[in-house]
Amino acid sequence: MCGHEITMTANDTHSPKALLETMTWPEARRAALDGGRVVLLPVGAIEQHGPHLPVDVDNRIVVWLCNAAAERRPDLILSAPPIHYGFNEHNMGFPGTITVAIQHFIDYVFDVCHSFVRQGHTRIVLVNGHGSNAMPCALVVRRIVNETADGLAAAISHWNLARDLAAQIRETPIGGMAHACEYETSWYLFLDPAAVQMDLAVADVMARRTSFTWVDLMGGEGPVAFTDDWSRISNGSGVEGDPLTATAEKGRQYAEEEVTNLIRFCEEFKALPTLPRRDYTARGQDPNPYNQ
Ligand SMILES: [Zn+2]
């Protein structure tokens, strides 16, 4: 409206909002000033998680985790709406699974991260909830560092924030905690016990197919990268691990540990300086000490 005066009524004494989705644009602008708050972008998947868990496990956990971290430290962290769908081709034999082609996924997540950099944020963290997203997420954050002037982006799969705790409280042996397992079921029992059908939970711990290949969320991977189509090797449950050992109390401990460590990483990541790039090539202006 012509001649309309904008009256600023914002009250800066309020503590800042934690979630981008609840902000107005002036609030989002404030959150991006001076390099901005650390953006946590939850990256999930819609994927079968056995007969006992809903298909939204990976989304549910990372959204809760990012929001909890931002709500504790809204001065430091901004939680963004999630990437709901992931790279899931290996599980398409199971109903309820949705996949995005890997190059589309990389480009799409990059575009989301790049938008935050264009709006002023210089620290982005992908908080991933789905194993097969880990590789493309690592490529996305490399692109942000390589292709933007001052954006630093990092990616973490959330279970890696709780390795030390898992070593203390896990009951399933190494190699038996991978999918819809003790760990993921414990998380869901903590978040929403009514949605977990424990009467349908089954243990399904597969033998190693070779002595060089295995996956355990908390115990790392074998030296050889190899992921087969899941419908070829699953015993039909879609589970890899033993959800019967899951408890809500373990889930509560994992949640607390991961929020604490995620905030600690954000503190350290925000404190990292963005150093100037150098060009020591024949075309560059930076002095080469070996020429002197
Ligand atoms: Zn999962």
PDB file of C-alpha atoms and ligand atoms in Angstrom:
ATOM      1  CA  MET A   1       0.000   0.000   0.000  1.00  0.00           C
ATOM      2  CA  CYS A   2       1.450   3.346  -1.084  1.00  0.00           C
ATOM      3  CA  GLY A   3       2.516   5.546   1.799  1.00  0.00           C
ATOM      4  CA  HIS A   4       1.992   2.816   4.367  1.00  0.00           C
ATOM      5  CA  GLU A   5       4.387   3.267   7.247  1.00  0.00           C
ATOM      6  CA  ILE A   6       6.046   0.204   8.636  1.00  0.00           C
ATOM      7  CA  THR A   7       5.972   0.325  12.401  1.00  0.00           C
ATOM      8  CA  MET A   8       8.570  -1.792  14.116  1.00  0.00           C
ATOM      9  CA  THR A   9       7.010  -3.452  17.113  1.00  0.00           C
ATOM     10  CA  ALA A  10       9.419  -6.349  17.441  1.00  0.00           C
ATOM     11  CA  ASN A  11      10.405  -6.942  21.010  1.00  0.00           C
ATOM     12  CA  ASP A  12      14.030  -7.992  21.117  1.00  0.00           C
ATOM     13  CA  THR A  13      13.834  -8.919  24.778  1.00  0.00           C
ATOM     14  CA  HIS A  14      12.023 -12.140  23.821  1.00  0.00           C
ATOM     15  CA  SER A  15      14.296 -15.136  23.579  1.00  0.00           C
ATOM     16  CA  PRO A  16      14.641 -16.019  19.897  1.00  0.00           C
ATOM     17  CA  LYS A  17      12.484 -18.712  18.382  1.00  0.00           C
ATOM     18  CA  ALA A  18      14.111 -22.097  17.925  1.00  0.00           C
ATOM     19  CA  LEU A  19      12.343 -23.292  14.771  1.00  0.00           C
ATOM     20  CA  LEU A  20      12.518 -21.605  11.374  1.00  0.00           C
ATOM     21  CA  GLU A  21       9.009 -22.765  10.494  1.00  0.00           C
ATOM     22  CA  THR A  22       7.537 -20.604  13.269  1.00  0.00           C
ATOM     23  CA  MET A  23       9.387 -17.416  12.295  1.00  0.00           C
ATOM     24  CA  THR A  24       8.321 -14.391  10.316  1.00  0.00           C
ATOM     25  CA  TRP A  25      10.791 -13.066   7.779  1.00  0.00           C
ATOM     26  CA  PRO A  26      12.106 -10.279  10.061  1.00  0.00           C
ATOM     27  CA  GLU A  27      12.759 -12.943  12.711  1.00  0.00           C
ATOM     28  CA  ALA A  28      14.480 -15.183  10.146  1.00  0.00           C
ATOM     29  CA  ARG A  29      16.621 -12.231   9.093  1.00  0.00           C
ATOM     30  CA  ARG A  30      17.728 -11.621  12.680  1.00  0.00           C
ATOM     31  CA  ALA A  31      18.651 -15.313  12.992  1.00  0.00           C
ATOM     32  CA  ALA A  32      20.925 -14.974   9.947  1.00  0.00           C
ATOM     33  CA  LEU A  33      22.757 -11.782  10.954  1.00  0.00           C
ATOM     34  CA  ASP A  34      26.540 -11.752  11.482  1.00  0.00           C
ATOM     35  CA  GLY A  35      27.093 -15.206  10.013  1.00  0.00           C
ATOM     36  CA  GLY A  36      23.895 -16.447  11.537  1.00  0.00           C
ATOM     37  CA  ARG A  37      22.945 -19.154  13.950  1.00  0.00           C
ATOM     38  CA  VAL A  38      24.071 -22.708  13.147  1.00  0.00           C
ATOM     39  CA  VAL A  39      21.378 -24.237  10.928  1.00  0.00           C
ATOM     40  CA  LEU A  40      20.448 -27.815  11.780  1.00  0.00           C
ATOM     41  CA  LEU A  41      18.789 -29.491   8.799  1.00  0.00           C
ATOM     42  CA  PRO A  42      17.212 -32.843   9.697  1.00  0.00           C
ATOM     43  CA  VAL A  43      17.541 -35.339   6.834  1.00  0.00           C
ATOM     44  CA  GLY A  44      15.308 -38.387   7.102  1.00  0.00           C
ATOM     45  CA  ALA A  45      13.635 -41.074   5.052  1.00  0.00           C
ATOM     46  CA  ILE A  46      10.290 -42.761   4.650  1.00  0.00           C
ATOM     47  CA  GLU A  47      11.229 -46.410   4.815  1.00  0.00           C
ATOM     48  CA  GLN A  48      10.096 -49.746   6.153  1.00  0.00           C
ATOM     49  CA  HIS A  49      11.278 -50.348   9.703  1.00  0.00           C
ATOM     50  CA  GLY A  50      10.098 -53.889  10.305  1.00  0.00           C
ATOM     51  CA  PRO A  51       6.610 -55.021  11.291  1.00  0.00           C
ATOM     52  CA  HIS A  52       6.666 -53.116  14.604  1.00  0.00           C
ATOM     53  CA  LEU A  53       7.715 -49.526  13.769  1.00  0.00           C
ATOM     54  CA  PRO A  54       6.107 -46.818  11.588  1.00  0.00           C
ATOM     55  CA  VAL A  55       7.866 -45.868   8.355  1.00  0.00           C
ATOM     56  CA  ASP A  56       8.728 -42.388   9.688  1.00  0.00           C
ATOM     57  CA  VAL A  57      11.371 -43.523  12.223  1.00  0.00           C
ATOM     58  CA  ASP A  58      14.282 -41.719  10.604  1.00  0.00           C
ATOM     59  CA  ASN A  59      12.352 -38.455  10.247  1.00  0.00           C
ATOM     60  CA  ARG A  60      10.826 -38.595  13.692  1.00  0.00           C
ATOM     61  CA  ILE A  61      14.155 -39.003  15.467  1.00  0.00           C
ATOM     62  CA  VAL A  62      16.167 -36.327  13.645  1.00  0.00           C
ATOM     63  CA  VAL A  63      13.393 -33.725  13.772  1.00  0.00           C
ATOM     64  CA  TRP A  64      13.027 -34.256  17.519  1.00  0.00           C
ATOM     65  CA  LEU A  65      16.796 -34.116  17.990  1.00  0.00           C
ATOM     66  CA  CYS A  66      17.342 -30.906  16.001  1.00  0.00           C
ATOM     67  CA  ASN A  67      14.356 -29.183  17.585  1.00  0.00           C
ATOM     68  CA  ALA A  68      15.445 -30.177  21.093  1.00  0.00           C
ATOM     69  CA  ALA A  69      18.971 -28.841  20.504  1.00  0.00           C
ATOM     70  CA  ALA A  70      17.607 -25.547  19.133  1.00  0.00           C
ATOM     71  CA  GLU A  71      15.102 -25.177  21.961  1.00  0.00           C
ATOM     72  CA  ARG A  72      17.901 -25.512  24.517  1.00  0.00           C
ATOM     73  CA  ARG A  73      20.200 -23.089  22.690  1.00  0.00           C
ATOM     74  CA  PRO A  74      18.135 -20.724  20.518  1.00  0.00           C
ATOM     75  CA  ASP A  75      20.955 -18.179  20.807  1.00  0.00           C
ATOM     76  CA  LEU A  76      23.244 -20.558  18.890  1.00  0.00           C
ATOM     77  CA  ILE A  77      21.065 -22.929  16.842  1.00  0.00           C
ATOM     78  CA  LEU A  78      18.203 -22.697  14.362  1.00  0.00           C
ATOM     79  CA  SER A  79      16.294 -25.885  13.504  1.00  0.00           C
ATOM     80  CA  ALA A  80      15.008 -26.058   9.927  1.00  0.00           C
ATOM     81  CA  PRO A  81      12.087 -28.051   8.504  1.00  0.00           C
ATOM     82  CA  PRO A  82      13.333 -31.489   7.415  1.00  0.00           C
ATOM     83  CA  ILE A  83      14.186 -33.272   4.191  1.00  0.00           C
ATOM     84  CA  HIS A  84      11.534 -35.988   4.482  1.00  0.00           C
ATOM     85  CA  TYR A  85      12.506 -38.397   1.709  1.00  0.00           C
ATOM     86  CA  GLY A  86      15.854 -40.084   1.231  1.00  0.00           C
ATOM     87  CA  PHE A  87      17.962 -42.346  -0.957  1.00  0.00           C
ATOM     88  CA  ASN A  88      16.342 -45.713  -0.469  1.00  0.00           C
ATOM     89  CA  GLU A  89      16.565 -47.816  -3.612  1.00  0.00           C
ATOM     90  CA  HIS A  90      17.799 -50.903  -1.716  1.00  0.00           C
ATOM     91  CA  ASN A  91      14.564 -51.094   0.298  1.00  0.00           C
ATOM     92  CA  MET A  92      12.010 -50.636  -2.489  1.00  0.00           C
ATOM     93  CA  GLY A  93      11.005 -54.292  -2.203  1.00  0.00           C
ATOM     94  CA  PHE A  94       9.198 -53.346   1.035  1.00  0.00           C
ATOM     95  CA  PRO A  95       5.909 -51.396   1.046  1.00  0.00           C
ATOM     96  CA  GLY A  96       5.866 -47.915   2.536  1.00  0.00           C
ATOM     97  CA  THR A  97       9.374 -47.149   1.290  1.00  0.00           C
ATOM     98  CA  ILE A  98       9.927 -44.084  -0.906  1.00  0.00           C
ATOM     99  CA  THR A  99      13.184 -43.364  -2.715  1.00  0.00           C
ATOM    100  CA  VAL A 100      14.748 -40.359  -4.386  1.00  0.00           C
ATOM    101  CA  ALA A 101      17.411 -40.927  -7.070  1.00  0.00           C
ATOM    102  CA  ILE A 102      20.823 -40.187  -5.639  1.00  0.00           C
ATOM    103  CA  GLN A 103      21.704 -37.289  -7.965  1.00  0.00           C
ATOM    104  CA  HIS A 104      18.301 -35.649  -7.389  1.00  0.00           C
ATOM    105  CA  PHE A 105      18.792 -36.039  -3.644  1.00  0.00           C
ATOM    106  CA  ILE A 106      22.243 -34.437  -3.752  1.00  0.00           C
ATOM    107  CA  ASP A 107      21.056 -31.537  -5.892  1.00  0.00           C
ATOM    108  CA  TYR A 108      17.915 -30.949  -3.828  1.00  0.00           C
ATOM    109  CA  VAL A 109      19.633 -31.012  -0.435  1.00  0.00           C
ATOM    110  CA  PHE A 110      22.413 -28.832  -1.837  1.00  0.00           C
ATOM    111  CA  ASP A 111      19.848 -26.274  -3.026  1.00  0.00           C
ATOM    112  CA  VAL A 112      18.268 -26.165   0.445  1.00  0.00           C
ATOM    113  CA  CYS A 113      21.650 -25.701   2.152  1.00  0.00           C
ATOM    114  CA  HIS A 114      22.743 -23.151  -0.445  1.00  0.00           C
ATOM    115  CA  SER A 115      19.601 -21.116   0.253  1.00  0.00           C
ATOM    116  CA  PHE A 116      20.622 -20.771   3.899  1.00  0.00           C
ATOM    117  CA  VAL A 117      24.086 -19.581   2.848  1.00  0.00           C
ATOM    118  CA  ARG A 118      22.570 -17.082   0.398  1.00  0.00           C
ATOM    119  CA  GLN A 119      20.416 -15.718   3.247  1.00  0.00           C
ATOM    120  CA  GLY A 120      23.382 -15.154   5.556  1.00  0.00           C
ATOM    121  CA  HIS A 121      24.059 -18.377   7.443  1.00  0.00           C
ATOM    122  CA  THR A 122      27.651 -19.574   7.300  1.00  0.00           C
ATOM    123  CA  ARG A 123      27.355 -22.778   9.366  1.00  0.00           C
ATOM    124  CA  ILE A 124      25.062 -25.604   8.229  1.00  0.00           C
ATOM    125  CA  VAL A 125      24.853 -29.061   9.786  1.00  0.00           C
ATOM    126  CA  LEU A 126      23.004 -31.947   8.140  1.00  0.00           C
ATOM    127  CA  VAL A 127      21.679 -34.233  10.868  1.00  0.00           C
ATOM    128  CA  ASN A 128      20.980 -37.486   9.070  1.00  0.00           C
ATOM    129  CA  GLY A 129      18.718 -40.287  10.260  1.00  0.00           C
ATOM    130  CA  HIS A 130      19.088 -42.851   7.472  1.00  0.00           C
ATOM    131  CA  GLY A 131      22.194 -44.920   6.745  1.00  0.00           C
ATOM    132  CA  SER A 132      22.071 -44.689   2.966  1.00  0.00           C
ATOM    133  CA  ASN A 133      21.806 -40.885   3.118  1.00  0.00           C
ATOM    134  CA  ALA A 134      25.218 -40.647   4.769  1.00  0.00           C
ATOM    135  CA  MET A 135      27.236 -40.771   1.547  1.00  0.00           C
ATOM    136  CA  PRO A 136      25.188 -38.236  -0.432  1.00  0.00           C
ATOM    137  CA  CYS A 137      25.008 -35.936   2.633  1.00  0.00           C
ATOM    138  CA  ALA A 138      28.807 -36.003   2.822  1.00  0.00           C
ATOM    139  CA  LEU A 139      28.945 -34.953  -0.842  1.00  0.00           C
ATOM    140  CA  VAL A 140      26.440 -32.140  -0.298  1.00  0.00           C
ATOM    141  CA  VAL A 141      28.466 -30.577   2.491  1.00  0.00           C
ATOM    142  CA  ARG A 142      31.651 -30.850   0.429  1.00  0.00           C
ATOM    143  CA  ARG A 143      29.891 -28.923  -2.340  1.00  0.00           C
ATOM    144  CA  ILE A 144      28.818 -26.178   0.081  1.00  0.00           C
ATOM    145  CA  VAL A 145      32.394 -25.700   1.240  1.00  0.00           C
ATOM    146  CA  ASN A 146      33.778 -25.860  -2.295  1.00  0.00           C
ATOM    147  CA  GLU A 147      31.178 -23.793  -4.107  1.00  0.00           C
ATOM    148  CA  THR A 148      30.220 -20.982  -1.720  1.00  0.00           C
ATOM    149  CA  ALA A 149      32.358 -18.058  -0.606  1.00  0.00           C
ATOM    150  CA  ASP A 150      32.029 -18.470   3.140  1.00  0.00           C
ATOM    151  CA  GLY A 151      29.690 -21.367   3.925  1.00  0.00           C
ATOM    152  CA  LEU A 152      30.985 -24.198   6.086  1.00  0.00           C
ATOM    153  CA  ALA A 153      28.749 -27.267   6.147  1.00  0.00           C
ATOM    154  CA  ALA A 154      29.118 -30.564   7.996  1.00  0.00           C
ATOM    155  CA  ALA A 155      27.116 -33.791   8.096  1.00  0.00           C
ATOM    156  CA  ILE A 156      26.545 -36.253  10.902  1.00  0.00           C
ATOM    157  CA  SER A 157      24.494 -39.412  11.149  1.00  0.00           C
ATOM    158  CA  HIS A 158      22.849 -38.988  14.532  1.00  0.00           C
ATOM    159  CA  TRP A 159      23.772 -42.389  15.999  1.00  0.00           C
ATOM    160  CA  ASN A 160      27.431 -41.410  15.804  1.00  0.00           C
ATOM    161  CA  LEU A 161      26.713 -38.863  18.549  1.00  0.00           C
ATOM    162  CA  ALA A 162      26.002 -41.737  20.958  1.00  0.00           C
ATOM    163  CA  ARG A 163      28.773 -44.250  20.260  1.00  0.00           C
ATOM    164  CA  ASP A 164      30.302 -44.036  23.720  1.00  0.00           C
ATOM    165  CA  LEU A 165      26.945 -44.470  25.430  1.00  0.00           C
ATOM    166  CA  ALA A 166      26.023 -47.395  23.164  1.00  0.00           C
ATOM    167  CA  ALA A 167      29.202 -49.196  24.157  1.00  0.00           C
ATOM    168  CA  GLN A 168      27.991 -49.026  27.763  1.00  0.00           C
ATOM    169  CA  ILE A 169      24.294 -49.874  27.445  1.00  0.00           C
ATOM    170  CA  ARG A 170      23.800 -51.999  24.332  1.00  0.00           C
ATOM    171  CA  GLU A 171      22.745 -55.606  24.769  1.00  0.00           C
ATOM    172  CA  THR A 172      22.987 -56.808  21.158  1.00  0.00           C
ATOM    173  CA  PRO A 173      26.512 -57.770  20.057  1.00  0.00           C
ATOM    174  CA  ILE A 174      28.512 -55.770  17.474  1.00  0.00           C
ATOM    175  CA  GLY A 175      27.090 -56.491  14.044  1.00  0.00           C
ATOM    176  CA  GLY A 176      23.549 -56.812  15.368  1.00  0.00           C
ATOM    177  CA  MET A 177      22.454 -53.176  15.597  1.00  0.00           C
ATOM    178  CA  ALA A 178      21.589 -51.828  12.171  1.00  0.00           C
ATOM    179  CA  HIS A 179      17.941 -51.254  11.320  1.00  0.00           C
ATOM    180  CA  ALA A 180      14.677 -51.208  13.299  1.00  0.00           C
ATOM    181  CA  CYS A 181      16.962 -52.667  15.946  1.00  0.00           C
ATOM    182  CA  GLU A 182      17.549 -52.286  19.697  1.00  0.00           C
ATOM    183  CA  TYR A 183      18.712 -48.706  19.145  1.00  0.00           C
ATOM    184  CA  GLU A 184      16.045 -47.346  16.783  1.00  0.00           C
ATOM    185  CA  THR A 185      13.239 -49.128  18.632  1.00  0.00           C
ATOM    186  CA  SER A 186      14.469 -47.695  21.958  1.00  0.00           C
ATOM    187  CA  TRP A 187      14.371 -44.196  20.455  1.00  0.00           C
ATOM    188  CA  TYR A 188      10.787 -44.682  19.248  1.00  0.00           C
ATOM    189  CA  LEU A 189       9.691 -46.179  22.582  1.00  0.00           C
ATOM    190  CA  PHE A 190      10.982 -42.977  24.175  1.00  0.00           C
ATOM    191  CA  LEU A 191       9.334 -40.637  21.622  1.00  0.00           C
ATOM    192  CA  ASP A 192       5.956 -42.319  21.159  1.00  0.00           C
ATOM    193  CA  PRO A 193       5.482 -45.720  22.844  1.00  0.00           C
ATOM    194  CA  ALA A 194       1.867 -46.035  21.706  1.00  0.00           C
ATOM    195  CA  ALA A 195       3.036 -46.130  18.062  1.00  0.00           C
ATOM    196  CA  VAL A 196       5.368 -49.120  18.603  1.00  0.00           C
ATOM    197  CA  GLN A 197       3.766 -52.549  18.147  1.00  0.00           C
ATOM    198  CA  MET A 198       6.146 -54.489  20.363  1.00  0.00           C
ATOM    199  CA  ASP A 199       3.971 -57.608  20.093  1.00  0.00           C
ATOM    200  CA  LEU A 200       5.044 -57.794  16.423  1.00  0.00           C
ATOM    201  CA  ALA A 201       8.758 -57.130  17.016  1.00  0.00           C
ATOM    202  CA  VAL A 202      11.105 -59.897  15.894  1.00  0.00           C
ATOM    203  CA  ALA A 203      14.852 -60.386  16.243  1.00  0.00           C
ATOM    204  CA  ASP A 204      16.555 -60.807  12.879  1.00  0.00           C
ATOM    205  CA  VAL A 205      20.338 -60.787  13.186  1.00  0.00           C
ATOM    206  CA  MET A 206      21.952 -61.878   9.952  1.00  0.00           C
ATOM    207  CA  ALA A 207      25.234 -63.721   9.685  1.00  0.00           C
ATOM    208  CA  ARG A 208      28.055 -61.806   7.995  1.00  0.00           C
ATOM    209  CA  ARG A 209      27.995 -62.489   4.276  1.00  0.00           C
ATOM    210  CA  THR A 210      31.759 -62.117   3.981  1.00  0.00           C
ATOM    211  CA  SER A 211      34.421 -61.555   6.621  1.00  0.00           C
ATOM    212  CA  PHE A 212      35.080 -58.089   5.113  1.00  0.00           C
ATOM    213  CA  THR A 213      31.526 -56.709   5.056  1.00  0.00           C
ATOM    214  CA  TRP A 214      29.216 -55.832   7.922  1.00  0.00           C
ATOM    215  CA  VAL A 215      27.293 -52.830   9.177  1.00  0.00           C
ATOM    216  CA  ASP A 216      26.613 -51.915  12.780  1.00  0.00           C
ATOM    217  CA  LEU A 217      25.260 -48.463  13.602  1.00  0.00           C
ATOM    218  CA  MET A 218      27.442 -48.179  16.692  1.00  0.00           C
ATOM    219  CA  GLY A 219      30.290 -50.530  15.818  1.00  0.00           C
ATOM    220  CA  GLY A 220      31.220 -49.141  12.422  1.00  0.00           C
ATOM    221  CA  GLU A 221      31.440 -50.890   9.100  1.00  0.00           C
ATOM    222  CA  GLY A 222      33.630 -53.581   7.611  1.00  0.00           C
ATOM    223  CA  PRO A 223      36.555 -52.509   5.433  1.00  0.00           C
ATOM    224  CA  VAL A 224      34.685 -53.176   2.182  1.00  0.00           C
ATOM    225  CA  ALA A 225      31.726 -51.019   1.083  1.00  0.00           C
ATOM    226  CA  PHE A 226      28.944 -53.245  -0.199  1.00  0.00           C
ATOM    227  CA  THR A 227      25.177 -52.777   0.070  1.00  0.00           C
ATOM    228  CA  ASP A 228      22.963 -55.370  -1.581  1.00  0.00           C
ATOM    229  CA  ASP A 229      19.268 -55.034  -2.290  1.00  0.00           C
ATOM    230  CA  TRP A 230      17.650 -55.596   1.081  1.00  0.00           C
ATOM    231  CA  SER A 231      14.872 -57.850  -0.240  1.00  0.00           C
ATOM    232  CA  ARG A 232      17.532 -60.319  -1.444  1.00  0.00           C
ATOM    233  CA  ILE A 233      19.057 -60.874   1.948  1.00  0.00           C
ATOM    234  CA  SER A 234      16.471 -60.039   4.603  1.00  0.00           C
ATOM    235  CA  ASN A 235      14.669 -62.960   6.145  1.00  0.00           C
ATOM    236  CA  GLY A 236      11.468 -61.110   5.317  1.00  0.00           C
ATOM    237  CA  SER A 237      11.037 -59.014   8.467  1.00  0.00           C
ATOM    238  CA  GLY A 238      12.935 -55.957   7.234  1.00  0.00           C
ATOM    239  CA  VAL A 239      14.639 -55.851  10.656  1.00  0.00           C
ATOM    240  CA  GLU A 240      18.396 -56.071  11.130  1.00  0.00           C
ATOM    241  CA  GLY A 241      19.080 -56.462  14.805  1.00  0.00           C
ATOM    242  CA  ASP A 242      17.176 -57.323  17.946  1.00  0.00           C
ATOM    243  CA  PRO A 243      14.351 -54.907  18.813  1.00  0.00           C
ATOM    244  CA  LEU A 244      13.266 -57.178  21.681  1.00  0.00           C
ATOM    245  CA  THR A 245      16.103 -55.702  23.765  1.00  0.00           C
ATOM    246  CA  ALA A 246      14.794 -52.135  23.279  1.00  0.00           C
ATOM    247  CA  THR A 247      13.497 -50.014  26.174  1.00  0.00           C
ATOM    248  CA  ALA A 248      12.168 -46.466  26.470  1.00  0.00           C
ATOM    249  CA  GLU A 249      14.798 -45.768  29.129  1.00  0.00           C
ATOM    250  CA  LYS A 250      17.618 -46.583  26.703  1.00  0.00           C
ATOM    251  CA  GLY A 251      15.900 -44.296  24.196  1.00  0.00           C
ATOM    252  CA  ARG A 252      15.791 -41.489  26.753  1.00  0.00           C
ATOM    253  CA  GLN A 253      19.504 -41.896  27.445  1.00  0.00           C
ATOM    254  CA  TYR A 254      20.368 -41.894  23.733  1.00  0.00           C
ATOM    255  CA  ALA A 255      18.242 -38.781  23.191  1.00  0.00           C
ATOM    256  CA  GLU A 256      19.914 -36.893  26.036  1.00  0.00           C
ATOM    257  CA  GLU A 257      23.419 -37.922  24.959  1.00  0.00           C
ATOM    258  CA  GLU A 258      22.813 -36.917  21.351  1.00  0.00           C
ATOM    259  CA  VAL A 259      21.289 -33.527  22.185  1.00  0.00           C
ATOM    260  CA  THR A 260      24.235 -32.769  24.469  1.00  0.00           C
ATOM    261  CA  ASN A 261      26.849 -33.779  21.905  1.00  0.00           C
ATOM    262  CA  LEU A 262      25.065 -32.032  19.037  1.00  0.00           C
ATOM    263  CA  ILE A 263      25.035 -28.751  20.961  1.00  0.00           C
ATOM    264  CA  ARG A 264      28.712 -29.209  21.819  1.00  0.00           C
ATOM    265  CA  PHE A 265      29.561 -29.723  18.141  1.00  0.00           C
ATOM    266  CA  CYS A 266      27.549 -26.632  17.169  1.00  0.00           C
ATOM    267  CA  GLU A 267      29.479 -24.545  19.711  1.00  0.00           C
ATOM    268  CA  GLU A 268      32.806 -25.693  18.294  1.00  0.00           C
ATOM    269  CA  PHE A 269      31.669 -25.426  14.662  1.00  0.00           C
ATOM    270  CA  LYS A 270      30.364 -21.887  15.144  1.00  0.00           C
ATOM    271  CA  ALA A 271      33.669 -20.886  16.750  1.00  0.00           C
ATOM    272  CA  LEU A 272      35.726 -22.081  13.752  1.00  0.00           C
ATOM    273  CA  PRO A 273      37.019 -19.146  11.727  1.00  0.00           C
ATOM    274  CA  THR A 274      36.384 -19.046   7.974  1.00  0.00           C
ATOM    275  CA  LEU A 275      39.954 -18.506   6.849  1.00  0.00           C
ATOM    276  CA  PRO A 276      40.795 -16.832   3.516  1.00  0.00           C
ATOM    277  CA  ARG A 277      41.491 -19.148   0.593  1.00  0.00           C
ATOM    278  CA  ARG A 278      45.000 -18.917  -0.885  1.00  0.00           C
ATOM    279  CA  ASP A 279      46.111 -19.222  -4.476  1.00  0.00           C
ATOM    280  CA  TYR A 280      49.701 -20.400  -4.758  1.00  0.00           C
ATOM    281  CA  THR A 281      49.322 -21.350  -8.404  1.00  0.00           C
ATOM    282  CA  ALA A 282      51.119 -19.614 -11.262  1.00  0.00           C
ATOM    283  CA  ARG A 283      47.949 -17.535 -11.731  1.00  0.00           C
ATOM    284  CA  GLY A 284      47.624 -16.582  -8.060  1.00  0.00           C
ATOM    285  CA  GLN A 285      48.732 -13.502  -6.137  1.00  0.00           C
ATOM    286  CA  ASP A 286      49.832 -15.210  -2.943  1.00  0.00           C
ATOM    287  CA  PRO A 287      53.596 -15.239  -2.417  1.00  0.00           C
ATOM    288  CA  ASN A 288      55.346 -18.577  -2.881  1.00  0.00           C
ATOM    289  CA  PRO A 289      58.065 -18.920  -0.234  1.00  0.00           C
ATOM    290  CA  TYR A 290      59.880 -21.534  -2.330  1.00  0.00           C
ATOM    291  CA  ASN A 291      60.498 -18.992  -5.105  1.00  0.00           C
ATOM    292  CA  GLN A 292      62.393 -16.587  -2.912  1.00  0.00           C
TER     293      GLN A 292
HETATM  294 ZN    ZN B   1      16.027 -46.089  10.491  1.00  0.00          ZN
END
